[in-house]
Amino acid sequence: MKRVVLCGLAVATGAASGSVYAADVLGDDTGAWYLSPMAQYTLLDKDRVSQNGPGFQVALGYDFAPHVAAEIAVGSSSFSIKGSGASEKLAPVSLDFMYKFLPPTARIRPYLLAGSGLMQDQIGGHTSTNDGWLAEGGIGALTALGNQTGSVRWQLRTEVKYRHTFLQSTALIPNNPNDVVFGLGLSVMFGAPVPSTGSS
C-alpha cells in the first residue's frame, strides 16, 4: 500500500507541474542526444532477503521524433542482506522509451517512460549470477537549469519507476520480484531545439 500511495503522489505532482508550467513556445528536440547520470534509491520487493538502499544509473539517449526519445540505461545497486554481512547486487540494462510533454523550452517537462531489458541478480559474493528479463514503467520530470535554447542544455531529472523482473525458482530470490526505483540526477542535452514550421 505504501508503494501505491508514493506512486500516486508522484503522478499527482507531475500532473500539477505540467499544468502550472505549460509553455506557449514551439520547437522540438528531434536529432538531439543526451547523457543522464542519476542517483537512485530502491524500495525492494517485500519478499526479498535484502534491504532497501541506494544505487546509480547512467543513460544515453536520442530524441528521434518530437517529444519522443529512446535511451539505453545501465544501472548498479548493492543491498545488504538482513542478518548477514553479504549483499544482493542488481545490475539492470534496459532500452527505455520516453514521451516528453510540453516543448523543449518549457521550465518543467513531465514525461512517461516504459521499457524492457535484462536484470543480473546476484546473492552474496560467491553464487552464480541469475539473469532474467525486466519490464518497467514510470513517470518523471525534466526541470530546466538555465537557458534551454542553446546547443548544450542542462536539466534536473527526477523520476519514479516500477520494475518487474521475470525470475522464478531461484534460491533466496522471490518469484518475479517487483521493485520501485526513485531517481534524481542530471540530463545534459546536446543539439539545439528545432523550431516548428511557421514559428518566428
Short mmCIF file of C-alpha atoms in Angstrom, two decimals:
data_model
loop_
_atom_site.label_atom_id
_atom_site.label_comp_id
_atom_site.label_asym_id
_atom_site.label_seq_id
_atom_site.Cartn_x
_atom_site.Cartn_y
_atom_site.Cartn_z
CA MET A 1 0.00 0.00 0.00
CA LYS A 2 2.84 2.40 0.82
CA ARG A 3 4.26 1.97 -2.68
CA VAL A 4 0.87 2.61 -4.28
CA VAL A 5 0.49 5.83 -2.27
CA LEU A 6 4.01 7.00 -3.15
CA CYS A 7 3.49 6.36 -6.86
CA GLY A 8 0.11 8.10 -6.71
CA LEU A 9 1.64 11.18 -5.13
CA ALA A 10 4.36 11.25 -7.79
CA VAL A 11 1.73 11.08 -10.57
CA ALA A 12 -0.27 13.89 -8.99
CA THR A 13 2.83 16.06 -8.60
CA GLY A 14 3.86 15.53 -12.22
CA ALA A 15 0.38 16.38 -13.50
CA ALA A 16 0.22 19.52 -11.40
CA SER A 17 3.64 20.67 -12.59
CA GLY A 18 2.62 20.19 -16.21
CA SER A 19 -0.45 22.38 -15.72
CA VAL A 20 1.40 25.15 -13.89
CA TYR A 21 4.35 25.39 -16.23
CA ALA A 22 2.68 24.83 -19.61
CA ALA A 23 4.50 26.85 -22.25
CA ASP A 24 3.27 28.51 -25.40
CA VAL A 25 6.59 28.17 -27.23
CA LEU A 26 7.20 25.97 -30.26
CA GLY A 27 10.02 23.68 -31.26
CA ASP A 28 11.26 20.17 -30.61
CA ASP A 29 14.41 18.24 -29.75
CA THR A 30 14.44 15.92 -32.77
CA GLY A 31 18.02 14.95 -33.56
CA ALA A 32 19.41 15.86 -30.14
CA TRP A 33 21.05 13.32 -27.84
CA TYR A 34 21.68 13.35 -24.12
CA LEU A 35 23.66 11.86 -21.25
CA SER A 36 21.86 11.33 -17.95
CA PRO A 37 23.64 10.15 -14.75
CA MET A 38 21.29 9.55 -11.81
CA ALA A 39 21.46 8.54 -8.16
CA GLN A 40 18.74 6.05 -7.23
CA TYR A 41 17.00 4.66 -4.17
CA THR A 42 15.13 1.36 -4.49
CA LEU A 43 12.19 0.10 -2.43
CA LEU A 44 12.69 -3.62 -2.88
CA ASP A 45 10.02 -6.29 -3.13
CA LYS A 46 8.85 -7.12 0.40
CA ASP A 47 9.78 -10.78 -0.12
CA ARG A 48 13.42 -10.11 -0.99
CA VAL A 49 16.02 -11.07 1.63
CA SER A 50 17.90 -7.77 1.17
CA GLN A 51 17.10 -4.28 2.42
CA ASN A 52 16.18 -1.08 0.57
CA GLY A 53 19.13 1.03 -0.49
CA PRO A 54 20.85 3.36 -2.95
CA GLY A 55 22.35 2.77 -6.37
CA PHE A 56 23.01 4.60 -9.64
CA GLN A 57 22.12 4.64 -13.31
CA VAL A 58 23.67 6.17 -16.43
CA ALA A 59 21.54 6.61 -19.55
CA LEU A 60 22.48 7.59 -23.10
CA GLY A 61 19.52 8.77 -25.13
CA TYR A 62 18.46 10.15 -28.51
CA ASP A 63 15.39 12.21 -29.45
CA PHE A 64 14.26 10.58 -32.67
CA ALA A 65 10.87 12.35 -33.00
CA PRO A 66 9.07 15.35 -31.48
CA HIS A 67 8.53 14.60 -27.77
CA VAL A 68 9.85 11.03 -28.12
CA ALA A 69 13.26 9.68 -27.05
CA ALA A 70 14.90 6.30 -26.66
CA GLU A 71 17.68 5.60 -24.18
CA ILE A 72 19.96 2.78 -23.13
CA ALA A 73 20.23 2.73 -19.33
CA VAL A 74 22.82 0.82 -17.28
CA GLY A 75 22.46 0.61 -13.51
CA SER A 76 24.09 -0.94 -10.46
CA SER A 77 22.94 -1.32 -6.86
CA SER A 78 24.15 -3.30 -3.84
CA PHE A 79 21.74 -4.09 -0.99
CA SER A 80 22.72 -5.55 2.37
CA ILE A 81 21.11 -8.89 3.28
CA LYS A 82 19.32 -8.91 6.59
CA GLY A 83 21.20 -10.69 9.35
CA SER A 84 24.41 -11.29 7.40
CA GLY A 85 27.42 -9.49 6.03
CA ALA A 86 26.55 -10.46 2.46
CA SER A 87 24.77 -8.37 -0.13
CA GLU A 88 22.49 -8.68 -3.12
CA LYS A 89 23.66 -6.94 -6.30
CA LEU A 90 21.27 -5.83 -9.03
CA ALA A 91 22.64 -4.74 -12.42
CA PRO A 92 19.89 -3.82 -14.91
CA VAL A 93 20.44 -2.92 -18.56
CA SER A 94 17.38 -1.62 -20.39
CA LEU A 95 16.13 0.05 -23.53
CA ASP A 96 13.56 2.64 -22.47
CA PHE A 97 11.27 4.92 -24.44
CA MET A 98 10.29 8.33 -23.13
CA TYR A 99 7.39 10.58 -24.09
CA LYS A 100 8.04 14.19 -23.04
CA PHE A 101 5.13 16.56 -22.62
CA LEU A 102 5.43 20.28 -23.49
CA PRO A 103 8.04 21.93 -25.75
CA PRO A 104 11.79 21.70 -25.02
CA THR A 105 11.97 25.29 -23.74
CA ALA A 106 9.32 24.73 -21.04
CA ARG A 107 10.59 25.19 -17.50
CA ILE A 108 9.36 21.73 -16.46
CA ARG A 109 8.68 18.85 -18.88
CA PRO A 110 6.80 15.89 -17.37
CA TYR A 111 7.40 12.57 -19.10
CA LEU A 112 6.27 8.96 -19.25
CA LEU A 113 8.78 6.12 -19.51
CA ALA A 114 8.47 2.45 -20.44
CA GLY A 115 10.98 -0.19 -21.43
CA SER A 116 12.46 -3.64 -21.14
CA GLY A 117 15.85 -5.25 -20.71
CA LEU A 118 17.97 -7.68 -18.74
CA MET A 119 18.49 -7.90 -14.97
CA GLN A 120 21.51 -9.57 -13.36
CA ASP A 121 20.67 -10.52 -9.77
CA GLN A 122 23.42 -11.94 -7.56
CA ILE A 123 23.02 -13.08 -3.94
CA GLY A 124 26.24 -12.90 -1.91
CA GLY A 125 29.71 -12.81 -3.41
CA HIS A 126 30.15 -16.48 -4.24
CA THR A 127 26.97 -17.57 -6.02
CA SER A 128 26.35 -17.51 -9.74
CA THR A 129 24.54 -14.56 -11.30
CA ASN A 130 20.85 -15.02 -12.02
CA ASP A 131 19.66 -13.43 -15.26
CA GLY A 132 16.07 -12.51 -16.06
CA TRP A 133 14.12 -10.18 -18.32
CA LEU A 134 12.74 -6.98 -16.83
CA ALA A 135 9.87 -4.68 -17.74
CA GLU A 136 9.48 -1.20 -16.29
CA GLY A 137 7.34 1.89 -16.49
CA GLY A 138 7.31 5.21 -14.72
CA ILE A 139 6.89 8.96 -14.69
CA GLY A 140 9.28 11.83 -14.24
CA ALA A 141 10.10 15.45 -14.95
CA LEU A 142 12.92 17.42 -16.57
CA THR A 143 13.44 20.81 -14.88
CA ALA A 144 15.36 23.43 -16.84
CA LEU A 145 18.68 24.57 -15.41
CA GLY A 146 19.39 27.77 -17.29
CA ASN A 147 18.63 28.63 -20.91
CA GLN A 148 17.11 25.80 -22.97
CA THR A 149 17.68 27.19 -26.49
CA GLY A 150 21.42 26.61 -26.85
CA SER A 151 23.30 23.67 -28.30
CA VAL A 152 24.12 22.36 -24.79
CA ARG A 153 21.33 22.35 -22.20
CA TRP A 154 21.26 21.19 -18.58
CA GLN A 155 18.22 19.78 -16.83
CA LEU A 156 17.44 18.31 -13.42
CA ARG A 157 15.90 14.86 -13.87
CA THR A 158 13.59 13.28 -11.30
CA GLU A 159 11.62 10.07 -11.78
CA VAL A 160 9.98 7.07 -10.16
CA LYS A 161 9.52 3.76 -11.94
CA TYR A 162 8.02 0.35 -11.22
CA ARG A 163 10.21 -2.58 -12.26
CA HIS A 164 9.13 -6.21 -12.70
CA THR A 165 11.79 -8.91 -13.10
CA PHE A 166 10.95 -12.30 -14.59
CA LEU A 167 12.83 -14.71 -12.29
CA GLN A 168 11.47 -17.98 -10.94
CA SER A 169 12.65 -20.95 -8.88
CA THR A 170 15.85 -19.16 -7.82
CA ALA A 171 17.27 -19.61 -4.31
CA LEU A 172 16.74 -16.62 -1.99
CA ILE A 173 15.03 -14.55 -4.71
CA PRO A 174 11.22 -14.34 -4.75
CA ASN A 175 9.40 -15.33 -7.93
CA ASN A 176 9.01 -12.36 -10.28
CA PRO A 177 10.05 -9.61 -7.82
CA ASN A 178 8.65 -6.09 -8.15
CA ASP A 179 10.71 -3.07 -7.08
CA VAL A 180 10.06 0.69 -7.04
CA VAL A 181 13.02 2.86 -8.08
CA PHE A 182 13.34 6.59 -7.34
CA GLY A 183 15.88 8.60 -9.34
CA LEU A 184 17.47 12.05 -9.06
CA GLY A 185 20.15 13.33 -11.38
CA LEU A 186 21.04 15.43 -14.40
CA SER A 187 20.31 15.34 -18.11
CA VAL A 188 22.79 17.06 -20.43
CA MET A 189 21.30 17.69 -23.89
CA PHE A 190 23.42 18.16 -26.99
CA GLY A 191 21.83 19.72 -30.07
CA ALA A 192 19.66 22.83 -30.30
CA PRO A 193 15.84 22.60 -30.41
CA VAL A 194 14.44 22.71 -33.95
CA PRO A 195 11.84 25.50 -34.44
CA SER A 196 8.50 24.32 -35.77
CA THR A 197 7.38 25.49 -39.20
CA GLY A 198 5.83 28.93 -39.03
CA SER A 199 7.38 29.92 -35.70
CA SER A 200 9.08 33.25 -35.50
#
